[in-house]
PDB file of C-alpha atoms and ligand atoms in Angstrom:
ATOM      1  CA  UNK A   1       5.906 -43.317  33.699  1.00  0.00           C
ATOM      2  CA  UNK A   2       4.495 -39.850  33.482  1.00  0.00           C
ATOM      3  CA  UNK A   3       4.085 -38.095  30.193  1.00  0.00           C
ATOM      4  CA  UNK A   4       4.453 -34.367  30.150  1.00  0.00           C
ATOM      5  CA  UNK A   5       2.169 -32.711  27.674  1.00  0.00           C
ATOM      6  CA  UNK A   6       4.416 -30.795  25.355  1.00  0.00           C
ATOM      7  CA  UNK A   7       2.556 -28.062  23.514  1.00  0.00           C
ATOM      8  CA  UNK A   8       4.252 -26.712  20.409  1.00  0.00           C
ATOM      9  CA  UNK A   9       5.032 -22.981  20.339  1.00  0.00           C
ATOM     10  CA  UNK A  10       1.796 -21.172  19.599  1.00  0.00           C
ATOM     11  CA  UNK A  11       1.629 -19.818  16.051  1.00  0.00           C
ATOM     12  CA  UNK A  12       1.566 -16.012  16.127  1.00  0.00           C
ATOM     13  CA  UNK A  13      -1.911 -14.594  15.687  1.00  0.00           C
ATOM     14  CA  UNK A  14      -2.656 -11.448  13.658  1.00  0.00           C
ATOM     15  CA  UNK A  15      -4.124  -8.593  15.732  1.00  0.00           C
ATOM     16  CA  UNK A  16      -7.639  -7.543  14.657  1.00  0.00           C
ATOM     17  CA  UNK A  17      -7.626  -5.587  11.417  1.00  0.00           C
ATOM     18  CA  UNK A  18      -4.302  -7.000  10.184  1.00  0.00           C
ATOM     19  CA  UNK A  19      -2.908  -9.844   8.151  1.00  0.00           C
ATOM     20  CA  UNK A  20       0.231 -11.458   9.475  1.00  0.00           C
ATOM     21  CA  UNK A  21       2.552 -11.984   6.499  1.00  0.00           C
ATOM     22  CA  UNK A  22       6.014 -13.477   6.076  1.00  0.00           C
ATOM     23  CA  UNK A  23       8.985 -11.453   4.836  1.00  0.00           C
ATOM     24  CA  UNK A  24      10.419 -13.020   1.668  1.00  0.00           C
ATOM     25  CA  UNK A  25      13.298 -10.707   0.756  1.00  0.00           C
ATOM     26  CA  UNK A  26      14.954  -7.501   1.935  1.00  0.00           C
ATOM     27  CA  UNK A  27      17.008  -5.117  -0.185  1.00  0.00           C
ATOM     28  CA  UNK A  28      19.116  -2.355   1.360  1.00  0.00           C
ATOM     29  CA  UNK A  29      19.516   0.402  -1.245  1.00  0.00           C
ATOM     30  CA  UNK A  30      21.555   2.718   0.995  1.00  0.00           C
ATOM     31  CA  UNK A  31      22.049   3.311   4.713  1.00  0.00           C
ATOM     32  CA  UNK A  32      18.858   5.446   4.553  1.00  0.00           C
ATOM     33  CA  UNK A  33      16.660   3.333   2.297  1.00  0.00           C
ATOM     34  CA  UNK A  34      15.478  -0.279   2.066  1.00  0.00           C
ATOM     35  CA  UNK A  35      12.671  -2.308   0.561  1.00  0.00           C
ATOM     36  CA  UNK A  36      11.173  -5.684   1.319  1.00  0.00           C
ATOM     37  CA  UNK A  37       8.753  -8.181  -0.115  1.00  0.00           C
ATOM     38  CA  UNK A  38       6.326 -10.348   1.832  1.00  0.00           C
ATOM     39  CA  UNK A  39       3.567 -12.860   1.269  1.00  0.00           C
ATOM     40  CA  UNK A  40       0.106 -11.552   0.387  1.00  0.00           C
ATOM     41  CA  UNK A  41      -3.177 -12.880   1.657  1.00  0.00           C
ATOM     42  CA  UNK A  42      -5.356 -13.754  -1.355  1.00  0.00           C
ATOM     43  CA  UNK A  43      -8.173 -11.665   0.114  1.00  0.00           C
ATOM     44  CA  UNK A  44      -6.001  -8.523   0.288  1.00  0.00           C
ATOM     45  CA  UNK A  45      -7.180  -6.435  -2.690  1.00  0.00           C
ATOM     46  CA  UNK A  46      -5.920  -2.965  -3.546  1.00  0.00           C
ATOM     47  CA  UNK A  47      -5.726  -0.486  -6.393  1.00  0.00           C
ATOM     48  CA  UNK A  48      -2.375   0.646  -7.819  1.00  0.00           C
ATOM     49  CA  UNK A  49      -1.408   3.870  -5.998  1.00  0.00           C
ATOM     50  CA  UNK A  50      -3.020   2.944  -2.660  1.00  0.00           C
ATOM     51  CA  UNK A  51      -1.398   2.556   0.758  1.00  0.00           C
ATOM     52  CA  UNK A  52      -2.016   0.382   3.827  1.00  0.00           C
ATOM     53  CA  UNK A  53      -0.903   0.379   7.461  1.00  0.00           C
ATOM     54  CA  UNK A  54       2.245  -1.749   7.751  1.00  0.00           C
ATOM     55  CA  UNK A  55       4.384  -2.654  10.726  1.00  0.00           C
ATOM     56  CA  UNK A  56       5.343  -4.988  13.511  1.00  0.00           C
ATOM     57  CA  UNK A  57       3.997  -6.279  16.783  1.00  0.00           C
ATOM     58  CA  UNK A  58       6.004  -4.454  19.474  1.00  0.00           C
ATOM     59  CA  UNK A  59       5.401  -5.179  23.159  1.00  0.00           C
ATOM     60  CA  UNK A  60       2.294  -7.117  22.175  1.00  0.00           C
ATOM     61  CA  UNK A  61       0.781  -4.219  20.229  1.00  0.00           C
ATOM     62  CA  UNK A  62       0.707  -3.246  16.550  1.00  0.00           C
ATOM     63  CA  UNK A  63       3.200  -0.488  15.704  1.00  0.00           C
ATOM     64  CA  UNK A  64       2.254   0.580  12.187  1.00  0.00           C
ATOM     65  CA  UNK A  65       2.667   3.403   9.672  1.00  0.00           C
ATOM     66  CA  UNK A  66       1.173   4.123   6.271  1.00  0.00           C
ATOM     67  CA  UNK A  67       3.111   2.600   3.366  1.00  0.00           C
ATOM     68  CA  UNK A  68       2.220   2.687  -0.303  1.00  0.00           C
ATOM     69  CA  UNK A  69       2.305  -0.614  -2.123  1.00  0.00           C
ATOM     70  CA  UNK A  70       5.269  -0.702  -4.534  1.00  0.00           C
ATOM     71  CA  UNK A  71       4.069  -3.940  -6.104  1.00  0.00           C
ATOM     72  CA  UNK A  72       1.280  -3.908  -8.685  1.00  0.00           C
ATOM     73  CA  UNK A  73      -2.139  -5.380  -7.828  1.00  0.00           C
ATOM     74  CA  UNK A  74      -1.594  -8.435 -10.031  1.00  0.00           C
ATOM     75  CA  UNK A  75       1.602  -9.529  -8.287  1.00  0.00           C
ATOM     76  CA  UNK A  76       1.410 -12.459  -5.901  1.00  0.00           C
ATOM     77  CA  UNK A  77       3.591 -10.890  -3.224  1.00  0.00           C
ATOM     78  CA  UNK A  78       3.628  -7.374  -1.720  1.00  0.00           C
ATOM     79  CA  UNK A  79       6.534  -4.938  -1.784  1.00  0.00           C
ATOM     80  CA  UNK A  80       7.225  -1.804   0.281  1.00  0.00           C
ATOM     81  CA  UNK A  81       9.928   0.890   0.270  1.00  0.00           C
ATOM     82  CA  UNK A  82      11.036   2.521   3.493  1.00  0.00           C
ATOM     83  CA  UNK A  83      13.495   4.967   4.906  1.00  0.00           C
ATOM     84  CA  UNK A  84      15.590   3.988   7.934  1.00  0.00           C
ATOM     85  CA  UNK A  85      15.627   6.338  10.872  1.00  0.00           C
ATOM     86  CA  UNK A  86      17.872   5.190  13.709  1.00  0.00           C
ATOM     87  CA  UNK A  87      15.546   6.511  16.440  1.00  0.00           C
ATOM     88  CA  UNK A  88      12.325   6.128  14.446  1.00  0.00           C
ATOM     89  CA  UNK A  89       9.843   4.041  16.468  1.00  0.00           C
ATOM     90  CA  UNK A  90       8.971   1.733  13.567  1.00  0.00           C
ATOM     91  CA  UNK A  91      11.784   2.024  11.010  1.00  0.00           C
ATOM     92  CA  UNK A  92      14.563   1.572  13.599  1.00  0.00           C
ATOM     93  CA  UNK A  93      13.090  -1.927  14.039  1.00  0.00           C
ATOM     94  CA  UNK A  94      11.666  -2.622  10.580  1.00  0.00           C
ATOM     95  CA  UNK A  95      15.072  -2.057   8.925  1.00  0.00           C
ATOM     96  CA  UNK A  96      16.354  -5.206  10.665  1.00  0.00           C
ATOM     97  CA  UNK A  97      13.740  -7.623   9.301  1.00  0.00           C
ATOM     98  CA  UNK A  98      15.030 -10.723   7.531  1.00  0.00           C
ATOM     99  CA  UNK A  99      13.275 -13.370   5.420  1.00  0.00           C
ATOM    100  CA  UNK A 100      10.970 -15.472   7.581  1.00  0.00           C
ATOM    101  CA  UNK A 101      10.054 -12.626   9.956  1.00  0.00           C
ATOM    102  CA  UNK A 102       6.404 -11.658  10.360  1.00  0.00           C
ATOM    103  CA  UNK A 103       5.004  -8.252   9.394  1.00  0.00           C
ATOM    104  CA  UNK A 104       1.552  -6.750   9.842  1.00  0.00           C
ATOM    105  CA  UNK A 105      -0.419  -5.627   6.815  1.00  0.00           C
ATOM    106  CA  UNK A 106      -3.572  -3.578   7.460  1.00  0.00           C
ATOM    107  CA  UNK A 107      -6.646  -5.116   5.872  1.00  0.00           C
ATOM    108  CA  UNK A 108      -8.013  -1.841   4.478  1.00  0.00           C
ATOM    109  CA  UNK A 109      -5.943  -0.176   1.764  1.00  0.00           C
ATOM    110  CA  UNK A 110      -6.887   3.388   0.877  1.00  0.00           C
ATOM    111  CA  UNK A 111      -5.550   6.540  -0.812  1.00  0.00           C
ATOM    112  CA  UNK A 112      -6.146   9.188  -3.445  1.00  0.00           C
ATOM    113  CA  UNK A 113      -3.431   8.443  -6.025  1.00  0.00           C
ATOM    114  CA  UNK A 114      -5.821   6.539  -8.242  1.00  0.00           C
ATOM    115  CA  UNK A 115      -6.188   7.034 -11.995  1.00  0.00           C
ATOM    116  CA  UNK A 116      -9.975   7.325 -11.582  1.00  0.00           C
ATOM    117  CA  UNK A 117      -9.463  10.459  -9.440  1.00  0.00           C
ATOM    118  CA  UNK A 118      -7.988  12.154 -12.490  1.00  0.00           C
ATOM    119  CA  UNK A 119      -9.832  13.240 -15.599  1.00  0.00           C
ATOM    120  CA  UNK A 120      -8.900  10.738 -18.313  1.00  0.00           C
ATOM    121  CA  UNK A 121      -6.564  11.235 -21.246  1.00  0.00           C
ATOM    122  CA  UNK A 122      -3.536  13.341 -21.961  1.00  0.00           C
ATOM    123  CA  UNK A 123      -0.117  13.049 -20.373  1.00  0.00           C
ATOM    124  CA  UNK A 124       0.034  12.106 -16.723  1.00  0.00           C
ATOM    125  CA  UNK A 125       3.036  13.350 -14.747  1.00  0.00           C
ATOM    126  CA  UNK A 126       4.034  11.329 -11.690  1.00  0.00           C
ATOM    127  CA  UNK A 127       6.108  13.681  -9.507  1.00  0.00           C
ATOM    128  CA  UNK A 128       7.982  11.852  -6.730  1.00  0.00           C
ATOM    129  CA  UNK A 129      10.724  12.687  -4.264  1.00  0.00           C
ATOM    130  CA  UNK A 130      12.462  10.088  -2.083  1.00  0.00           C
ATOM    131  CA  UNK A 131      10.224   7.178  -1.069  1.00  0.00           C
ATOM    132  CA  UNK A 132       7.363   8.970  -2.837  1.00  0.00           C
ATOM    133  CA  UNK A 133       8.183   6.799  -5.841  1.00  0.00           C
ATOM    134  CA  UNK A 134       6.486   3.815  -4.133  1.00  0.00           C
ATOM    135  CA  UNK A 135       2.877   4.284  -5.363  1.00  0.00           C
ATOM    136  CA  UNK A 136       4.117   5.075  -8.873  1.00  0.00           C
ATOM    137  CA  UNK A 137       6.012   1.783  -9.042  1.00  0.00           C
ATOM    138  CA  UNK A 138       2.656   0.089  -8.648  1.00  0.00           C
ATOM    139  CA  UNK A 139       0.912   2.412 -11.114  1.00  0.00           C
ATOM    140  CA  UNK A 140       3.498   2.014 -13.903  1.00  0.00           C
ATOM    141  CA  UNK A 141       3.050  -1.748 -13.695  1.00  0.00           C
ATOM    142  CA  UNK A 142      -0.736  -1.668 -13.844  1.00  0.00           C
ATOM    143  CA  UNK A 143      -2.066  -1.994 -17.419  1.00  0.00           C
ATOM    144  CA  UNK A 144      -5.069   0.184 -16.504  1.00  0.00           C
ATOM    145  CA  UNK A 145      -2.786   3.215 -16.109  1.00  0.00           C
ATOM    146  CA  UNK A 146      -1.749   2.780 -19.741  1.00  0.00           C
ATOM    147  CA  UNK A 147      -5.399   2.481 -20.824  1.00  0.00           C
ATOM    148  CA  UNK A 148      -6.322   5.781 -19.211  1.00  0.00           C
ATOM    149  CA  UNK A 149      -3.490   8.020 -20.342  1.00  0.00           C
ATOM    150  CA  UNK A 150      -1.727   8.660 -23.651  1.00  0.00           C
ATOM    151  CA  UNK A 151       1.625   9.187 -22.035  1.00  0.00           C
ATOM    152  CA  UNK A 152       3.165   8.717 -18.573  1.00  0.00           C
ATOM    153  CA  UNK A 153       6.124  10.755 -17.330  1.00  0.00           C
ATOM    154  CA  UNK A 154       7.690   9.582 -14.075  1.00  0.00           C
ATOM    155  CA  UNK A 155       9.886  12.260 -12.494  1.00  0.00           C
ATOM    156  CA  UNK A 156      11.846  11.035  -9.465  1.00  0.00           C
ATOM    157  CA  UNK A 157      14.111  13.425  -7.565  1.00  0.00           C
ATOM    158  CA  UNK A 158      16.438  12.337  -4.792  1.00  0.00           C
ATOM    159  CA  UNK A 159      19.508  13.707  -3.050  1.00  0.00           C
ATOM    160  CA  UNK A 160      21.988  11.082  -4.224  1.00  0.00           C
ATOM    161  CA  UNK A 161      22.228   8.787  -7.242  1.00  0.00           C
ATOM    162  CA  UNK A 162      22.161   5.696  -5.009  1.00  0.00           C
ATOM    163  CA  UNK A 163      18.706   6.755  -3.787  1.00  0.00           C
ATOM    164  CA  UNK A 164      17.192   6.382  -7.266  1.00  0.00           C
ATOM    165  CA  UNK A 165      15.464   3.194  -6.140  1.00  0.00           C
ATOM    166  CA  UNK A 166      14.130   0.913  -8.892  1.00  0.00           C
ATOM    167  CA  UNK A 167      16.038   2.839 -11.551  1.00  0.00           C
ATOM    168  CA  UNK A 168      17.200  -0.364 -13.198  1.00  0.00           C
ATOM    169  CA  UNK A 169      13.790  -1.969 -13.054  1.00  0.00           C
ATOM    170  CA  UNK A 170      12.142   1.056 -14.702  1.00  0.00           C
ATOM    171  CA  UNK A 171      14.790   1.802 -17.303  1.00  0.00           C
ATOM    172  CA  UNK A 172      15.972  -1.714 -18.170  1.00  0.00           C
ATOM    173  CA  UNK A 173      13.500  -4.403 -17.134  1.00  0.00           C
ATOM    174  CA  UNK A 174      10.090  -2.826 -17.616  1.00  0.00           C
ATOM    175  CA  UNK A 175      10.509  -2.068 -21.340  1.00  0.00           C
ATOM    176  CA  UNK A 176      11.379  -5.771 -21.792  1.00  0.00           C
ATOM    177  CA  UNK A 177       8.611  -7.162 -19.578  1.00  0.00           C
ATOM    178  CA  UNK A 178       6.621  -9.781 -21.461  1.00  0.00           C
ATOM    179  CA  UNK A 179       3.200  -8.279 -20.729  1.00  0.00           C
ATOM    180  CA  UNK A 180       3.893  -4.602 -20.015  1.00  0.00           C
ATOM    181  CA  UNK A 181       7.012  -4.051 -22.104  1.00  0.00           C
ATOM    182  CA  UNK A 182       5.282  -2.827 -25.227  1.00  0.00           C
ATOM    183  CA  UNK A 183       3.009  -0.417 -23.332  1.00  0.00           C
ATOM    184  CA  UNK A 184       5.865   0.930 -21.231  1.00  0.00           C
ATOM    185  CA  UNK A 185       8.197   1.317 -24.207  1.00  0.00           C
ATOM    186  CA  UNK A 186       5.509   3.254 -26.061  1.00  0.00           C
ATOM    187  CA  UNK A 187       4.050   5.410 -23.290  1.00  0.00           C
ATOM    188  CA  UNK A 188       6.360   5.638 -20.272  1.00  0.00           C
ATOM    189  CA  UNK A 189       9.187   8.153 -19.886  1.00  0.00           C
ATOM    190  CA  UNK A 190      11.407   7.949 -16.812  1.00  0.00           C
ATOM    191  CA  UNK A 191      13.031  11.242 -15.818  1.00  0.00           C
ATOM    192  CA  UNK A 192      15.318  10.909 -12.767  1.00  0.00           C
ATOM    193  CA  UNK A 193      17.020  13.883 -11.147  1.00  0.00           C
ATOM    194  CA  UNK A 194      19.511  14.213  -8.314  1.00  0.00           C
ATOM    195  CA  UNK A 195      20.063  17.342  -6.250  1.00  0.00           C
ATOM    196  CA  UNK A 196      23.181  16.827  -4.129  1.00  0.00           C
ATOM    197  CA  UNK A 197      25.517  14.963  -6.432  1.00  0.00           C
ATOM    198  CA  UNK A 198      26.657  15.272 -10.005  1.00  0.00           C
ATOM    199  CA  UNK A 199      24.081  13.709 -12.384  1.00  0.00           C
ATOM    200  CA  UNK A 200      22.667  14.235 -15.866  1.00  0.00           C
ATOM    201  CA  UNK A 201      19.762  16.276 -14.417  1.00  0.00           C
ATOM    202  CA  UNK A 202      20.632  18.109 -11.240  1.00  0.00           C
ATOM    203  CA  UNK A 203      17.563  20.080 -10.192  1.00  0.00           C
ATOM    204  CA  UNK A 204      14.495  19.892  -7.938  1.00  0.00           C
ATOM    205  CA  UNK A 205      11.110  19.104  -9.536  1.00  0.00           C
ATOM    206  CA  UNK A 206       9.959  22.641  -8.803  1.00  0.00           C
ATOM    207  CA  UNK A 207      12.929  24.095 -10.694  1.00  0.00           C
ATOM    208  CA  UNK A 208      12.411  21.658 -13.556  1.00  0.00           C
ATOM    209  CA  UNK A 209       8.798  22.805 -13.953  1.00  0.00           C
ATOM    210  CA  UNK A 210       9.425  26.523 -13.446  1.00  0.00           C
ATOM    211  CA  UNK A 211      12.395  26.755 -15.776  1.00  0.00           C
ATOM    212  CA  UNK A 212      10.583  24.817 -18.504  1.00  0.00           C
ATOM    213  CA  UNK A 213      13.514  22.365 -18.614  1.00  0.00           C
ATOM    214  CA  UNK A 214      11.337  19.312 -18.018  1.00  0.00           C
ATOM    215  CA  UNK A 215       8.976  20.095 -20.896  1.00  0.00           C
ATOM    216  CA  UNK A 216      11.871  21.074 -23.170  1.00  0.00           C
ATOM    217  CA  UNK A 217      13.831  17.875 -22.420  1.00  0.00           C
ATOM    218  CA  UNK A 218      10.741  15.774 -23.123  1.00  0.00           C
ATOM    219  CA  UNK A 219       9.767  17.702 -26.215  1.00  0.00           C
ATOM    220  CA  UNK A 220       6.374  18.405 -24.644  1.00  0.00           C
ATOM    221  CA  UNK A 221       4.443  21.673 -24.275  1.00  0.00           C
ATOM    222  CA  UNK A 222       4.454  23.436 -20.882  1.00  0.00           C
ATOM    223  CA  UNK A 223       2.194  21.893 -18.219  1.00  0.00           C
ATOM    224  CA  UNK A 224      -1.446  22.703 -18.823  1.00  0.00           C
ATOM    225  CA  UNK A 225      -4.616  21.368 -17.159  1.00  0.00           C
ATOM    226  CA  UNK A 226      -6.286  21.067 -20.575  1.00  0.00           C
ATOM    227  CA  UNK A 227      -4.077  18.236 -21.732  1.00  0.00           C
ATOM    228  CA  UNK A 228      -2.011  17.190 -18.692  1.00  0.00           C
ATOM    229  CA  UNK A 229      -2.675  15.435 -15.386  1.00  0.00           C
ATOM    230  CA  UNK A 230      -0.413  15.135 -12.345  1.00  0.00           C
ATOM    231  CA  UNK A 231       0.051  12.980  -9.282  1.00  0.00           C
ATOM    232  CA  UNK A 232       2.380  14.142  -6.498  1.00  0.00           C
ATOM    233  CA  UNK A 233       3.985  12.093  -3.772  1.00  0.00           C
ATOM    234  CA  UNK A 234       6.811  13.488  -1.679  1.00  0.00           C
ATOM    235  CA  UNK A 235       7.584  15.474   1.438  1.00  0.00           C
ATOM    236  CA  UNK A 236       5.069  18.036   2.724  1.00  0.00           C
ATOM    237  CA  UNK A 237       7.290  20.847   1.431  1.00  0.00           C
ATOM    238  CA  UNK A 238       7.619  19.327  -2.036  1.00  0.00           C
ATOM    239  CA  UNK A 239       3.908  18.549  -2.271  1.00  0.00           C
ATOM    240  CA  UNK A 240       2.935  22.044  -1.259  1.00  0.00           C
ATOM    241  CA  UNK A 241       5.445  23.748  -3.598  1.00  0.00           C
ATOM    242  CA  UNK A 242       4.480  21.636  -6.614  1.00  0.00           C
ATOM    243  CA  UNK A 243       0.789  22.010  -5.775  1.00  0.00           C
ATOM    244  CA  UNK A 244       1.208  25.809  -5.832  1.00  0.00           C
ATOM    245  CA  UNK A 245       2.925  25.632  -9.239  1.00  0.00           C
ATOM    246  CA  UNK A 246       0.131  23.468 -10.636  1.00  0.00           C
ATOM    247  CA  UNK A 247      -2.674  25.590  -9.197  1.00  0.00           C
ATOM    248  CA  UNK A 248      -1.056  28.724 -10.618  1.00  0.00           C
ATOM    249  CA  UNK A 249      -1.389  27.007 -14.005  1.00  0.00           C
ATOM    250  CA  UNK A 250      -5.085  26.251 -13.444  1.00  0.00           C
ATOM    251  CA  UNK A 251      -4.870  22.628 -12.264  1.00  0.00           C
ATOM    252  CA  UNK A 252      -7.627  21.539  -9.855  1.00  0.00           C
ATOM    253  CA  UNK A 253      -7.314  18.848  -7.216  1.00  0.00           C
ATOM    254  CA  UNK A 254      -9.261  15.622  -7.732  1.00  0.00           C
ATOM    255  CA  UNK A 255     -10.615  13.398  -4.978  1.00  0.00           C
ATOM    256  CA  UNK A 256     -12.404  10.101  -4.506  1.00  0.00           C
ATOM    257  CA  UNK A 257     -15.740  11.658  -5.444  1.00  0.00           C
ATOM    258  CA  UNK A 258     -14.731  14.347  -7.950  1.00  0.00           C
ATOM    259  CA  UNK A 259     -11.956  13.768 -10.492  1.00  0.00           C
ATOM    260  CA  UNK A 260      -9.648  16.696 -11.211  1.00  0.00           C
ATOM    261  CA  UNK A 261      -6.431  17.440 -13.038  1.00  0.00           C
ATOM    262  CA  UNK A 262      -4.101  16.535 -10.145  1.00  0.00           C
ATOM    263  CA  UNK A 263      -4.027  14.470  -6.945  1.00  0.00           C
ATOM    264  CA  UNK A 264      -1.561  14.446  -4.078  1.00  0.00           C
ATOM    265  CA  UNK A 265      -0.413  12.219  -1.240  1.00  0.00           C
ATOM    266  CA  UNK A 266       2.486  12.634   1.120  1.00  0.00           C
ATOM    267  CA  UNK A 267       5.275  10.065   1.178  1.00  0.00           C
ATOM    268  CA  UNK A 268       4.287   8.864   4.569  1.00  0.00           C
ATOM    269  CA  UNK A 269       6.968   7.466   6.775  1.00  0.00           C
ATOM    270  CA  UNK A 270       9.444  10.013   8.013  1.00  0.00           C
ATOM    271  CA  UNK A 271      10.435   8.205  11.239  1.00  0.00           C
TER     272      UNK A 271
HETATM  273  P1  A2P B   1      17.313  19.119  -2.016  1.00  0.00           P
HETATM  274  O1  A2P B   1      18.467  18.180  -2.031  1.00  0.00           O
HETATM  275  O2  A2P B   1      17.576  20.364  -2.821  1.00  0.00           O
HETATM  276  O3  A2P B   1      16.809  19.429  -0.633  1.00  0.00           O
HETATM  277  P2  A2P B   1      14.384  14.417   1.131  1.00  0.00           P
HETATM  278  O4  A2P B   1      15.291  13.233   1.125  1.00  0.00           O
HETATM  279  O5  A2P B   1      14.785  15.530   2.033  1.00  0.00           O
HETATM  280  O6  A2P B   1      12.921  14.069   1.241  1.00  0.00           O
HETATM  281  O7  A2P B   1      14.536  15.055  -0.325  1.00  0.00           O
HETATM  282  C1  A2P B   1      14.292  14.307  -1.491  1.00  0.00           C
HETATM  283  C2  A2P B   1      14.429  15.218  -2.678  1.00  0.00           C
HETATM  284  O8  A2P B   1      13.377  16.210  -2.633  1.00  0.00           O
HETATM  285  C3  A2P B   1      15.735  15.993  -2.668  1.00  0.00           C
HETATM  286  O9  A2P B   1      16.258  15.936  -3.985  1.00  0.00           O
HETATM  287  C4  A2P B   1      15.319  17.399  -2.263  1.00  0.00           C
HETATM  288  O10 A2P B   1      16.126  18.418  -2.834  1.00  0.00           O
HETATM  289  C5  A2P B   1      13.932  17.475  -2.855  1.00  0.00           C
HETATM  290  N1  A2P B   1      13.105  18.483  -2.200  1.00  0.00           N
HETATM  291  C6  A2P B   1      13.064  18.785  -0.889  1.00  0.00           C
HETATM  292  N2  A2P B   1      12.188  19.776  -0.634  1.00  0.00           N
HETATM  293  C7  A2P B   1      11.647  20.111  -1.823  1.00  0.00           C
HETATM  294  C8  A2P B   1      10.687  21.072  -2.236  1.00  0.00           C
HETATM  295  N3  A2P B   1      10.088  21.895  -1.351  1.00  0.00           N
HETATM  296  N4  A2P B   1      10.366  21.132  -3.547  1.00  0.00           N
HETATM  297  C9  A2P B   1      10.975  20.325  -4.429  1.00  0.00           C
HETATM  298  N5  A2P B   1      11.894  19.390  -4.118  1.00  0.00           N
HETATM  299  C10 A2P B   1      12.237  19.283  -2.827  1.00  0.00           C
END
């Protein structure tokens, strides 16, 4: 009798520079927006606000884009938020992942949206459009953010109400979280706005700053680099328009070696 050696299917191997992680859950917010969670290698360390290269193996090669971590550094799993573009090289594929699938996570997180790149104290404004909310979801769940600033204002502007991702988590769950609830209830203000549908605030971030509506609604003085800090994460156009408004008010950009009164990062994936 001959015995045929039967080798089990080879376990997939991570390409150099990446962890190979397993998708745990996928949430489709709209036909343009989804998020997913995956396992996290214990050696993968990052700061709230950072991003990493994320993607899939396609035709034997890594196909990756920069994605900010949505999940806070203390969480066991990782979470990411993505748009879906039907002909986008990565997101046309990534949008179809299901639990159990493998994803690539770059081993070297990086980025400028870190509290230490801002001068400490005062009110920090997190200005986000679209998927630009991702890094701020990590930051508002990191206790260090609350240590560094007296108040945190998260402004998220999207086209449609259904694109206000994590709205429920921020407004309902976070204030009741057993460890962060008290800090968030005391220091965090969530200010959503929607531009292409009827909503309680129906204006772009730029308009909200220029008109003074944001400050008036919050009962805060107009933006000033003496007492305020800002982080921006949105499209190139939004970043550059808000940057101009801040610089006109005397804000200076901070970086990894010189803290300033604002920092900026684009919401990366557009395809
Ligand atoms: P609008 O609907 O008026 O274009 P997108 O999905 O295109 O990235 O847009 C997300 C949000 O960012 C939308 O509410 C959009 O408003 C807003 N937005 C787009 N460009 C700018 C800009 N230059 N400054 C401020 N907000 C912007």
